[in-house]
PDB file of C-alpha atoms and ligand atoms in Angstrom:
ATOM      1  CA  UNK A   5      -1.146  18.584  -9.683  1.00  0.00           C
ATOM      2  CA  UNK A   6      -1.981  15.498 -11.750  1.00  0.00           C
ATOM      3  CA  UNK A   7      -5.242  15.831 -13.638  1.00  0.00           C
ATOM      4  CA  UNK A   8      -7.146  12.582 -13.553  1.00  0.00           C
ATOM      5  CA  UNK A   9     -10.870  12.604 -13.980  1.00  0.00           C
ATOM      6  CA  UNK A  10     -12.033   9.553 -12.063  1.00  0.00           C
ATOM      7  CA  UNK A  11     -15.776   9.644 -11.709  1.00  0.00           C
ATOM      8  CA  UNK A  12     -16.921   9.384  -8.099  1.00  0.00           C
ATOM      9  CA  UNK A  13     -20.267  11.131  -8.578  1.00  0.00           C
ATOM     10  CA  UNK A  14     -22.841   9.614  -6.173  1.00  0.00           C
ATOM     11  CA  UNK A  15     -20.023   7.872  -4.265  1.00  0.00           C
ATOM     12  CA  UNK A  16     -18.993   8.269  -0.649  1.00  0.00           C
ATOM     13  CA  UNK A  17     -15.286   7.975   0.142  1.00  0.00           C
ATOM     14  CA  UNK A  18     -13.732   7.700   3.599  1.00  0.00           C
ATOM     15  CA  UNK A  19     -10.059   8.592   4.146  1.00  0.00           C
ATOM     16  CA  UNK A  20      -8.248   8.031   7.456  1.00  0.00           C
ATOM     17  CA  UNK A  21      -5.247  10.198   8.240  1.00  0.00           C
ATOM     18  CA  UNK A  22      -6.848  12.788   5.946  1.00  0.00           C
ATOM     19  CA  UNK A  23      -5.371  15.702   7.907  1.00  0.00           C
ATOM     20  CA  UNK A  24      -1.886  14.669   6.751  1.00  0.00           C
ATOM     21  CA  UNK A  25       0.098  14.524   3.538  1.00  0.00           C
ATOM     22  CA  UNK A  26      -1.061  11.498   1.511  1.00  0.00           C
ATOM     23  CA  UNK A  27      -4.504  11.312   3.131  1.00  0.00           C
ATOM     24  CA  UNK A  28      -5.270  14.990   2.551  1.00  0.00           C
ATOM     25  CA  UNK A  29      -4.189  14.745  -1.095  1.00  0.00           C
ATOM     26  CA  UNK A  30      -6.436  11.678  -1.544  1.00  0.00           C
ATOM     27  CA  UNK A  31      -9.420  13.362   0.144  1.00  0.00           C
ATOM     28  CA  UNK A  32      -9.035  16.347  -2.197  1.00  0.00           C
ATOM     29  CA  UNK A  33      -8.734  14.098  -5.244  1.00  0.00           C
ATOM     30  CA  UNK A  34     -11.836  12.081  -4.295  1.00  0.00           C
ATOM     31  CA  UNK A  35     -13.751  15.336  -3.806  1.00  0.00           C
ATOM     32  CA  UNK A  36     -12.588  16.681  -7.158  1.00  0.00           C
ATOM     33  CA  UNK A  37     -13.939  13.489  -8.731  1.00  0.00           C
ATOM     34  CA  UNK A  38     -17.354  14.266  -7.245  1.00  0.00           C
ATOM     35  CA  UNK A  39     -17.286  12.057  -4.114  1.00  0.00           C
ATOM     36  CA  UNK A  40     -18.704  13.127  -0.805  1.00  0.00           C
ATOM     37  CA  UNK A  41     -15.716  12.673   1.499  1.00  0.00           C
ATOM     38  CA  UNK A  42     -15.484  11.592   5.132  1.00  0.00           C
ATOM     39  CA  UNK A  43     -12.274  13.218   6.347  1.00  0.00           C
ATOM     40  CA  UNK A  44     -11.047  11.154   9.313  1.00  0.00           C
ATOM     41  CA  UNK A  45      -8.168  12.071  11.608  1.00  0.00           C
ATOM     42  CA  UNK A  46      -7.239  12.023  15.291  1.00  0.00           C
ATOM     43  CA  UNK A  47      -6.140  15.660  14.979  1.00  0.00           C
ATOM     44  CA  UNK A  48      -9.172  17.957  14.645  1.00  0.00           C
ATOM     45  CA  UNK A  49      -7.274  21.063  13.569  1.00  0.00           C
ATOM     46  CA  UNK A  50      -5.628  19.575  10.494  1.00  0.00           C
ATOM     47  CA  UNK A  51      -8.661  17.410   9.693  1.00  0.00           C
ATOM     48  CA  UNK A  52     -10.962  20.438   9.663  1.00  0.00           C
ATOM     49  CA  UNK A  53      -8.418  22.272   7.541  1.00  0.00           C
ATOM     50  CA  UNK A  54      -8.682  19.524   4.898  1.00  0.00           C
ATOM     51  CA  UNK A  55     -12.474  19.932   4.932  1.00  0.00           C
ATOM     52  CA  UNK A  56     -12.145  23.717   4.504  1.00  0.00           C
ATOM     53  CA  UNK A  57      -9.826  23.215   1.525  1.00  0.00           C
ATOM     54  CA  UNK A  58     -12.338  20.840  -0.083  1.00  0.00           C
ATOM     55  CA  UNK A  59     -15.230  23.244   0.548  1.00  0.00           C
ATOM     56  CA  UNK A  60     -13.225  26.154  -0.902  1.00  0.00           C
ATOM     57  CA  UNK A  61     -12.695  24.114  -4.062  1.00  0.00           C
ATOM     58  CA  UNK A  62     -16.452  23.469  -4.299  1.00  0.00           C
ATOM     59  CA  UNK A  63     -16.415  19.895  -2.978  1.00  0.00           C
ATOM     60  CA  UNK A  64     -18.398  18.135  -0.264  1.00  0.00           C
ATOM     61  CA  UNK A  65     -16.736  16.805   2.902  1.00  0.00           C
ATOM     62  CA  UNK A  66     -17.207  16.440   6.621  1.00  0.00           C
ATOM     63  CA  UNK A  67     -14.699  15.891   9.421  1.00  0.00           C
ATOM     64  CA  UNK A  68     -14.908  12.895  11.772  1.00  0.00           C
ATOM     65  CA  UNK A  69     -12.515  12.911  14.719  1.00  0.00           C
ATOM     66  CA  UNK A  70     -11.474   9.311  15.329  1.00  0.00           C
ATOM     67  CA  UNK A  71      -8.593   7.485  16.964  1.00  0.00           C
ATOM     68  CA  UNK A  72      -8.245   4.474  14.654  1.00  0.00           C
ATOM     69  CA  UNK A  73      -6.665   2.514  17.507  1.00  0.00           C
ATOM     70  CA  UNK A  74     -10.111   2.275  19.162  1.00  0.00           C
ATOM     71  CA  UNK A  75     -12.628  -0.183  17.757  1.00  0.00           C
ATOM     72  CA  UNK A  76     -15.643   1.540  19.318  1.00  0.00           C
ATOM     73  CA  UNK A  77     -14.691   4.807  17.589  1.00  0.00           C
ATOM     74  CA  UNK A  78     -14.279   3.023  14.250  1.00  0.00           C
ATOM     75  CA  UNK A  79     -17.654   1.327  14.565  1.00  0.00           C
ATOM     76  CA  UNK A  80     -19.270   4.676  15.414  1.00  0.00           C
ATOM     77  CA  UNK A  81     -17.418   6.332  12.519  1.00  0.00           C
ATOM     78  CA  UNK A  82     -18.850   3.892   9.947  1.00  0.00           C
ATOM     79  CA  UNK A  83     -22.329   4.345  11.423  1.00  0.00           C
ATOM     80  CA  UNK A  84     -22.027   8.151  11.414  1.00  0.00           C
ATOM     81  CA  UNK A  85     -20.635   8.330   7.867  1.00  0.00           C
ATOM     82  CA  UNK A  86     -23.535   6.228   6.579  1.00  0.00           C
ATOM     83  CA  UNK A  87     -26.045   8.328   8.538  1.00  0.00           C
ATOM     84  CA  UNK A  88     -24.540  11.528   7.154  1.00  0.00           C
ATOM     85  CA  UNK A  89     -23.904  10.544   3.523  1.00  0.00           C
ATOM     86  CA  UNK A  90     -26.217   7.561   2.994  1.00  0.00           C
ATOM     87  CA  UNK A  91     -23.540   4.982   2.156  1.00  0.00           C
ATOM     88  CA  UNK A  92     -19.869   4.070   1.966  1.00  0.00           C
ATOM     89  CA  UNK A  93     -18.377   2.997  -1.364  1.00  0.00           C
ATOM     90  CA  UNK A  94     -14.639   3.661  -1.048  1.00  0.00           C
ATOM     91  CA  UNK A  95     -12.366   3.483   1.988  1.00  0.00           C
ATOM     92  CA  UNK A  96      -8.724   4.512   2.087  1.00  0.00           C
ATOM     93  CA  UNK A  97      -7.203   3.229   5.353  1.00  0.00           C
ATOM     94  CA  UNK A  98      -4.138   5.402   5.415  1.00  0.00           C
ATOM     95  CA  UNK A  99      -3.553   6.772   8.948  1.00  0.00           C
ATOM     96  CA  UNK A 100      -0.164   5.787  10.272  1.00  0.00           C
ATOM     97  CA  UNK A 101       2.836   6.780  12.341  1.00  0.00           C
ATOM     98  CA  UNK A 102       6.529   6.469  11.563  1.00  0.00           C
ATOM     99  CA  UNK A 103       7.770   4.837  14.778  1.00  0.00           C
ATOM    100  CA  UNK A 104      10.998   5.614  16.579  1.00  0.00           C
ATOM    101  CA  UNK A 105      13.979   3.920  14.932  1.00  0.00           C
ATOM    102  CA  UNK A 106      16.324   1.851  17.070  1.00  0.00           C
ATOM    103  CA  UNK A 107      18.288  -1.388  17.231  1.00  0.00           C
ATOM    104  CA  UNK A 108      16.016  -4.441  17.211  1.00  0.00           C
ATOM    105  CA  UNK A 109      17.395  -5.819  20.493  1.00  0.00           C
ATOM    106  CA  UNK A 110      16.775  -2.558  22.336  1.00  0.00           C
ATOM    107  CA  UNK A 111      13.184  -1.932  21.237  1.00  0.00           C
ATOM    108  CA  UNK A 112      10.710  -1.712  24.113  1.00  0.00           C
ATOM    109  CA  UNK A 113       7.447  -3.627  24.052  1.00  0.00           C
ATOM    110  CA  UNK A 114       5.606  -0.289  24.442  1.00  0.00           C
ATOM    111  CA  UNK A 115       7.191   1.113  21.289  1.00  0.00           C
ATOM    112  CA  UNK A 116       6.454  -2.150  19.411  1.00  0.00           C
ATOM    113  CA  UNK A 117       2.821  -2.113  20.553  1.00  0.00           C
ATOM    114  CA  UNK A 118       2.336   1.576  19.705  1.00  0.00           C
ATOM    115  CA  UNK A 119       3.366   1.116  16.074  1.00  0.00           C
ATOM    116  CA  UNK A 120       1.666  -2.266  15.561  1.00  0.00           C
ATOM    117  CA  UNK A 121      -1.586  -0.903  17.031  1.00  0.00           C
ATOM    118  CA  UNK A 122      -1.857   2.122  14.749  1.00  0.00           C
ATOM    119  CA  UNK A 123      -0.201   0.776  11.602  1.00  0.00           C
ATOM    120  CA  UNK A 124      -1.603  -2.774  11.588  1.00  0.00           C
ATOM    121  CA  UNK A 125      -4.361  -3.471  14.131  1.00  0.00           C
ATOM    122  CA  UNK A 126      -6.179  -0.268  13.181  1.00  0.00           C
ATOM    123  CA  UNK A 127      -6.163  -1.282   9.503  1.00  0.00           C
ATOM    124  CA  UNK A 128      -7.669  -4.656  10.477  1.00  0.00           C
ATOM    125  CA  UNK A 129     -10.368  -2.894  12.533  1.00  0.00           C
ATOM    126  CA  UNK A 130     -11.230  -0.383   9.809  1.00  0.00           C
ATOM    127  CA  UNK A 131     -11.423  -3.162   7.191  1.00  0.00           C
ATOM    128  CA  UNK A 132     -13.588  -5.309   9.460  1.00  0.00           C
ATOM    129  CA  UNK A 133     -16.238  -2.629   9.915  1.00  0.00           C
ATOM    130  CA  UNK A 134     -16.051  -1.329   6.344  1.00  0.00           C
ATOM    131  CA  UNK A 135     -16.462  -4.867   4.941  1.00  0.00           C
ATOM    132  CA  UNK A 136     -19.437  -5.537   7.252  1.00  0.00           C
ATOM    133  CA  UNK A 137     -21.219  -2.595   5.687  1.00  0.00           C
ATOM    134  CA  UNK A 138     -20.076  -3.299   2.110  1.00  0.00           C
ATOM    135  CA  UNK A 139     -21.314  -6.915   2.204  1.00  0.00           C
ATOM    136  CA  UNK A 140     -24.834  -5.664   2.890  1.00  0.00           C
ATOM    137  CA  UNK A 141     -24.530  -2.805   0.399  1.00  0.00           C
ATOM    138  CA  UNK A 142     -23.517  -4.971  -2.570  1.00  0.00           C
ATOM    139  CA  UNK A 143     -19.805  -4.144  -2.751  1.00  0.00           C
ATOM    140  CA  UNK A 144     -17.129  -1.507  -2.396  1.00  0.00           C
ATOM    141  CA  UNK A 145     -13.445  -0.744  -2.769  1.00  0.00           C
ATOM    142  CA  UNK A 146     -10.841  -0.576  -0.008  1.00  0.00           C
ATOM    143  CA  UNK A 147      -7.244   0.599  -0.275  1.00  0.00           C
ATOM    144  CA  UNK A 148      -4.771   0.303   2.600  1.00  0.00           C
ATOM    145  CA  UNK A 149      -1.516   2.201   2.919  1.00  0.00           C
ATOM    146  CA  UNK A 150       1.475  -0.073   3.294  1.00  0.00           C
ATOM    147  CA  UNK A 151       4.983   1.098   2.348  1.00  0.00           C
ATOM    148  CA  UNK A 152       8.134   0.070   0.522  1.00  0.00           C
ATOM    149  CA  UNK A 153       8.842  -1.312   4.001  1.00  0.00           C
ATOM    150  CA  UNK A 154       5.931  -3.679   3.380  1.00  0.00           C
ATOM    151  CA  UNK A 155       8.059  -5.395   0.741  1.00  0.00           C
ATOM    152  CA  UNK A 156      11.653  -4.982   1.862  1.00  0.00           C
ATOM    153  CA  UNK A 157      13.000  -4.375   5.374  1.00  0.00           C
ATOM    154  CA  UNK A 158      13.589  -0.910   6.784  1.00  0.00           C
ATOM    155  CA  UNK A 159      16.527  -1.479   9.131  1.00  0.00           C
ATOM    156  CA  UNK A 160      16.054  -0.137  12.675  1.00  0.00           C
ATOM    157  CA  UNK A 161      12.285  -0.105  12.141  1.00  0.00           C
ATOM    158  CA  UNK A 162      11.307  -3.736  12.889  1.00  0.00           C
ATOM    159  CA  UNK A 163       7.866  -2.708  14.167  1.00  0.00           C
ATOM    160  CA  UNK A 164       7.116  -0.491  11.151  1.00  0.00           C
ATOM    161  CA  UNK A 165       8.417  -3.179   8.760  1.00  0.00           C
ATOM    162  CA  UNK A 166       6.344  -5.903  10.435  1.00  0.00           C
ATOM    163  CA  UNK A 167       3.205  -3.738  10.451  1.00  0.00           C
ATOM    164  CA  UNK A 168       3.517  -2.750   6.792  1.00  0.00           C
ATOM    165  CA  UNK A 169       4.205  -6.372   5.715  1.00  0.00           C
ATOM    166  CA  UNK A 170       1.131  -7.311   7.771  1.00  0.00           C
ATOM    167  CA  UNK A 171      -1.050  -4.750   5.973  1.00  0.00           C
ATOM    168  CA  UNK A 172      -0.286  -6.508   2.666  1.00  0.00           C
ATOM    169  CA  UNK A 173      -1.214  -9.879   4.164  1.00  0.00           C
ATOM    170  CA  UNK A 174      -4.507  -8.546   5.527  1.00  0.00           C
ATOM    171  CA  UNK A 175      -5.418  -7.097   2.153  1.00  0.00           C
ATOM    172  CA  UNK A 176      -4.621 -10.290   0.248  1.00  0.00           C
ATOM    173  CA  UNK A 177      -6.650 -12.534   2.521  1.00  0.00           C
ATOM    174  CA  UNK A 178      -9.653 -10.205   2.424  1.00  0.00           C
ATOM    175  CA  UNK A 179      -9.369  -9.745  -1.369  1.00  0.00           C
ATOM    176  CA  UNK A 180      -9.879 -13.495  -1.799  1.00  0.00           C
ATOM    177  CA  UNK A 181     -12.543 -13.841   0.910  1.00  0.00           C
ATOM    178  CA  UNK A 182     -14.791 -11.041  -0.373  1.00  0.00           C
ATOM    179  CA  UNK A 183     -14.332 -11.146  -4.158  1.00  0.00           C
ATOM    180  CA  UNK A 184     -17.753 -12.811  -4.577  1.00  0.00           C
ATOM    181  CA  UNK A 185     -19.308  -9.984  -2.553  1.00  0.00           C
ATOM    182  CA  UNK A 186     -17.933  -7.506  -5.088  1.00  0.00           C
ATOM    183  CA  UNK A 187     -15.492  -5.963  -2.608  1.00  0.00           C
ATOM    184  CA  UNK A 188     -12.043  -5.132  -3.982  1.00  0.00           C
ATOM    185  CA  UNK A 189      -9.134  -4.712  -1.585  1.00  0.00           C
ATOM    186  CA  UNK A 190      -5.755  -3.317  -2.626  1.00  0.00           C
ATOM    187  CA  UNK A 191      -2.729  -1.613  -1.102  1.00  0.00           C
ATOM    188  CA  UNK A 192      -0.361   1.145  -2.071  1.00  0.00           C
ATOM    189  CA  UNK A 193       3.289   1.037  -1.070  1.00  0.00           C
ATOM    190  CA  UNK A 194       4.648   4.579  -1.050  1.00  0.00           C
ATOM    191  CA  UNK A 195       8.349   5.274  -1.112  1.00  0.00           C
ATOM    192  CA  UNK A 196       9.944   8.380   0.360  1.00  0.00           C
ATOM    193  CA  UNK A 197       7.153  10.974   0.156  1.00  0.00           C
ATOM    194  CA  UNK A 198       7.299  14.645   1.108  1.00  0.00           C
ATOM    195  CA  UNK A 199       4.665  14.818   3.873  1.00  0.00           C
ATOM    196  CA  UNK A 200       4.524  16.211   7.430  1.00  0.00           C
ATOM    197  CA  UNK A 201       5.546  12.726   8.648  1.00  0.00           C
ATOM    198  CA  UNK A 202       8.657  12.763   6.480  1.00  0.00           C
ATOM    199  CA  UNK A 203       9.457  16.382   7.377  1.00  0.00           C
ATOM    200  CA  UNK A 204       9.186  15.431  11.064  1.00  0.00           C
ATOM    201  CA  UNK A 205      11.625  12.563  10.582  1.00  0.00           C
ATOM    202  CA  UNK A 206      14.081  14.767   8.705  1.00  0.00           C
ATOM    203  CA  UNK A 207      13.833  17.524  11.323  1.00  0.00           C
ATOM    204  CA  UNK A 208      15.007  14.990  13.914  1.00  0.00           C
ATOM    205  CA  UNK A 209      17.537  13.312  11.624  1.00  0.00           C
ATOM    206  CA  UNK A 210      18.702  15.742   8.873  1.00  0.00           C
ATOM    207  CA  UNK A 211      21.573  13.348   8.151  1.00  0.00           C
ATOM    208  CA  UNK A 212      19.035  10.896   6.667  1.00  0.00           C
ATOM    209  CA  UNK A 213      17.997  13.151   3.779  1.00  0.00           C
ATOM    210  CA  UNK A 214      20.980  12.504   1.523  1.00  0.00           C
ATOM    211  CA  UNK A 215      20.973   8.671   1.769  1.00  0.00           C
ATOM    212  CA  UNK A 216      17.183   8.659   1.433  1.00  0.00           C
ATOM    213  CA  UNK A 217      17.270  10.655  -1.797  1.00  0.00           C
ATOM    214  CA  UNK A 218      20.182   8.557  -3.059  1.00  0.00           C
ATOM    215  CA  UNK A 219      17.985   5.471  -2.653  1.00  0.00           C
ATOM    216  CA  UNK A 220      15.372   6.874  -5.078  1.00  0.00           C
ATOM    217  CA  UNK A 221      16.314   6.441  -8.756  1.00  0.00           C
ATOM    218  CA  UNK A 222      14.194   9.539  -9.564  1.00  0.00           C
ATOM    219  CA  UNK A 223      16.491  11.488  -7.217  1.00  0.00           C
ATOM    220  CA  UNK A 224      13.604  13.184  -5.424  1.00  0.00           C
ATOM    221  CA  UNK A 225      10.832  12.494  -2.950  1.00  0.00           C
ATOM    222  CA  UNK A 226       7.370  11.618  -4.172  1.00  0.00           C
ATOM    223  CA  UNK A 227       4.674  14.254  -3.817  1.00  0.00           C
ATOM    224  CA  UNK A 228       1.620  13.360  -1.707  1.00  0.00           C
ATOM    225  CA  UNK A 229      -0.693  13.836  -4.702  1.00  0.00           C
ATOM    226  CA  UNK A 230       1.380  11.397  -6.778  1.00  0.00           C
ATOM    227  CA  UNK A 231       0.828   8.705  -4.147  1.00  0.00           C
ATOM    228  CA  UNK A 232      -2.821   9.669  -3.607  1.00  0.00           C
ATOM    229  CA  UNK A 233      -3.507   9.353  -7.355  1.00  0.00           C
ATOM    230  CA  UNK A 234      -2.656   5.639  -7.214  1.00  0.00           C
ATOM    231  CA  UNK A 235      -4.910   5.035  -4.207  1.00  0.00           C
ATOM    232  CA  UNK A 236      -7.817   6.918  -5.763  1.00  0.00           C
ATOM    233  CA  UNK A 237      -7.408   5.049  -9.072  1.00  0.00           C
ATOM    234  CA  UNK A 238      -7.476   1.714  -7.197  1.00  0.00           C
ATOM    235  CA  UNK A 239     -10.785   2.815  -5.620  1.00  0.00           C
ATOM    236  CA  UNK A 240     -12.256   3.808  -8.975  1.00  0.00           C
ATOM    237  CA  UNK A 241     -14.300   1.731 -11.404  1.00  0.00           C
ATOM    238  CA  UNK A 242     -11.327   1.924 -13.793  1.00  0.00           C
ATOM    239  CA  UNK A 243      -9.700  -0.691 -11.507  1.00  0.00           C
ATOM    240  CA  UNK A 244     -12.754  -2.982 -11.527  1.00  0.00           C
ATOM    241  CA  UNK A 245     -10.728  -6.209 -11.987  1.00  0.00           C
ATOM    242  CA  UNK A 246      -7.822  -5.231  -9.710  1.00  0.00           C
ATOM    243  CA  UNK A 247      -7.885  -6.794  -6.245  1.00  0.00           C
ATOM    244  CA  UNK A 248      -5.234  -8.215  -3.922  1.00  0.00           C
ATOM    245  CA  UNK A 249      -2.674  -5.896  -5.526  1.00  0.00           C
ATOM    246  CA  UNK A 250       0.174  -4.098  -3.736  1.00  0.00           C
ATOM    247  CA  UNK A 251       1.145  -1.127  -5.878  1.00  0.00           C
ATOM    248  CA  UNK A 252       4.546   0.476  -5.381  1.00  0.00           C
ATOM    249  CA  UNK A 253       4.502   4.259  -5.804  1.00  0.00           C
ATOM    250  CA  UNK A 254       8.148   4.895  -5.115  1.00  0.00           C
ATOM    251  CA  UNK A 255      10.011   6.167  -8.177  1.00  0.00           C
ATOM    252  CA  UNK A 256      11.493   2.689  -8.781  1.00  0.00           C
ATOM    253  CA  UNK A 257      13.158   2.533  -5.340  1.00  0.00           C
ATOM    254  CA  UNK A 258      12.292  -1.063  -4.433  1.00  0.00           C
ATOM    255  CA  UNK A 259      12.278  -2.798  -7.802  1.00  0.00           C
ATOM    256  CA  UNK A 260      15.301  -4.882  -8.795  1.00  0.00           C
TER     257      UNK A 260
HETATM  258  N1  NAD B 318       5.728   9.853   3.931  1.00  0.00           N
HETATM  259  C1  NAD B 318       6.348   8.750   3.554  1.00  0.00           C
HETATM  260  O1  NAD B 318       7.516   8.805   3.086  1.00  0.00           O
HETATM  261  C2  NAD B 318       5.664   7.419   3.643  1.00  0.00           C
HETATM  262  C3  NAD B 318       6.298   6.304   3.058  1.00  0.00           C
HETATM  263  C4  NAD B 318       5.668   5.057   3.120  1.00  0.00           C
HETATM  264  C5  NAD B 318       4.457   4.931   3.744  1.00  0.00           C
HETATM  265  N2  NAD B 318       3.865   6.019   4.314  1.00  0.00           N
HETATM  266  C6  NAD B 318       2.569   5.800   4.971  1.00  0.00           C
HETATM  267  O2  NAD B 318       1.618   6.700   4.418  1.00  0.00           O
HETATM  268  C7  NAD B 318       0.576   6.942   5.379  1.00  0.00           C
HETATM  269  C8  NAD B 318       0.334   8.435   5.485  1.00  0.00           C
HETATM  270  O3  NAD B 318       1.529   9.026   5.931  1.00  0.00           O
HETATM  271  P1  NAD B 318       1.946  10.556   5.646  1.00  0.00           P
HETATM  272  O4  NAD B 318       3.362  10.508   5.236  1.00  0.00           O
HETATM  273  O5  NAD B 318       0.934  11.234   4.822  1.00  0.00           O
HETATM  274  O6  NAD B 318       1.952  11.041   7.158  1.00  0.00           O
HETATM  275  P2  NAD B 318       1.274  12.277   7.919  1.00  0.00           P
HETATM  276  O7  NAD B 318       1.842  12.244   9.288  1.00  0.00           O
HETATM  277  O8  NAD B 318       1.412  13.491   7.102  1.00  0.00           O
HETATM  278  O9  NAD B 318      -0.260  11.829   7.945  1.00  0.00           O
HETATM  279  C9  NAD B 318      -0.727  10.794   8.781  1.00  0.00           C
HETATM  280  C10 NAD B 318      -2.022  11.240   9.392  1.00  0.00           C
HETATM  281  O10 NAD B 318      -2.516  10.172  10.216  1.00  0.00           O
HETATM  282  C11 NAD B 318      -3.090  10.745  11.372  1.00  0.00           C
HETATM  283  N3  NAD B 318      -3.107   9.772  12.468  1.00  0.00           N
HETATM  284  C12 NAD B 318      -2.046   9.304  13.161  1.00  0.00           C
HETATM  285  N4  NAD B 318      -2.467   8.466  14.140  1.00  0.00           N
HETATM  286  C13 NAD B 318      -3.825   8.405  14.043  1.00  0.00           C
HETATM  287  C14 NAD B 318      -4.824   7.733  14.775  1.00  0.00           C
HETATM  288  N5  NAD B 318      -4.510   6.939  15.818  1.00  0.00           N
HETATM  289  N6  NAD B 318      -6.113   7.878  14.409  1.00  0.00           N
HETATM  290  C15 NAD B 318      -6.453   8.679  13.353  1.00  0.00           C
HETATM  291  N7  NAD B 318      -5.536   9.363  12.639  1.00  0.00           N
HETATM  292  C16 NAD B 318      -4.228   9.232  12.975  1.00  0.00           C
HETATM  293  C17 NAD B 318      -2.194  11.936  11.677  1.00  0.00           C
HETATM  294  O11 NAD B 318      -2.837  12.892  12.521  1.00  0.00           O
HETATM  295  C18 NAD B 318      -1.878  12.464  10.283  1.00  0.00           C
HETATM  296  O12 NAD B 318      -2.787  13.463   9.884  1.00  0.00           O
HETATM  297  C19 NAD B 318       1.055   6.276   6.677  1.00  0.00           C
HETATM  298  O13 NAD B 318       0.403   5.029   6.824  1.00  0.00           O
HETATM  299  C20 NAD B 318       2.542   6.068   6.451  1.00  0.00           C
HETATM  300  O14 NAD B 318       3.056   4.980   7.197  1.00  0.00           O
HETATM  301  C21 NAD B 318       4.428   7.256   4.277  1.00  0.00           C
END
């Protein structure tokens, strides 16, 4: 595990998708830095498990069960986090789904809508309600999870590619709109990362593992904590002049 000592004492950090690979690693890293952590996930079992892990390590966290596709739940989540912890300083909008791959011309509107709703619209909704609070509170830091597919196309995943490109656009526009309100907005673009999402994909399509690894110059998948470290750094005061950035964390996969 990387040892970075970002100081989040007196800070409140919210992480969506915190029951899963990258989100859980980020929640644990925030907690280790002294933050009180709102662990948000649609799945209560894995979300509560993240909270237990943080408590066992001596950190402070609480679980909030939320479907990020629903605006009313997001609005209530922000309200409840502020009630519980007294503020919200850092938000990592990370929940996402992989989408079912298929030829562009055969993709159903339902499948398109499912992936766009969770991977793009939900990020817009989380940002909207986080920013509303941060404006009044004098600032904050937001990081959204995009993907290498936010920069280059992932063939057979037009919905995922469009959503992840869209996440970068949302972040850039908000970074410029809210700079004077002291709100920084950045994105991380993970490459192939060893998480439950990736393991699920490989269980369905074991044939993908070899070409996937071949596409990574490091020759291995990223670890969730390696990706989380970038997101947590972007939320920290060490990144105080970084906003509108899209940071690749992909073992040099996308760069040319
Ligand atoms: N693993 C990779 O290789 C990879 C690569 C690039 C980008 N990403 C992105 O990283 C992010 C995290 O992915 P991961 O690999 O850790 O996946 P994961 O499946 O391990 O974690 C995602 C979490 O999001 C939660 N979630 C899903 N839908 C939700 C909803 N509607 N409301 C609330 N929570 C919901 C899941 O329950 C899960 O705990 C995603 O946005 C994903 O697109 C992952």
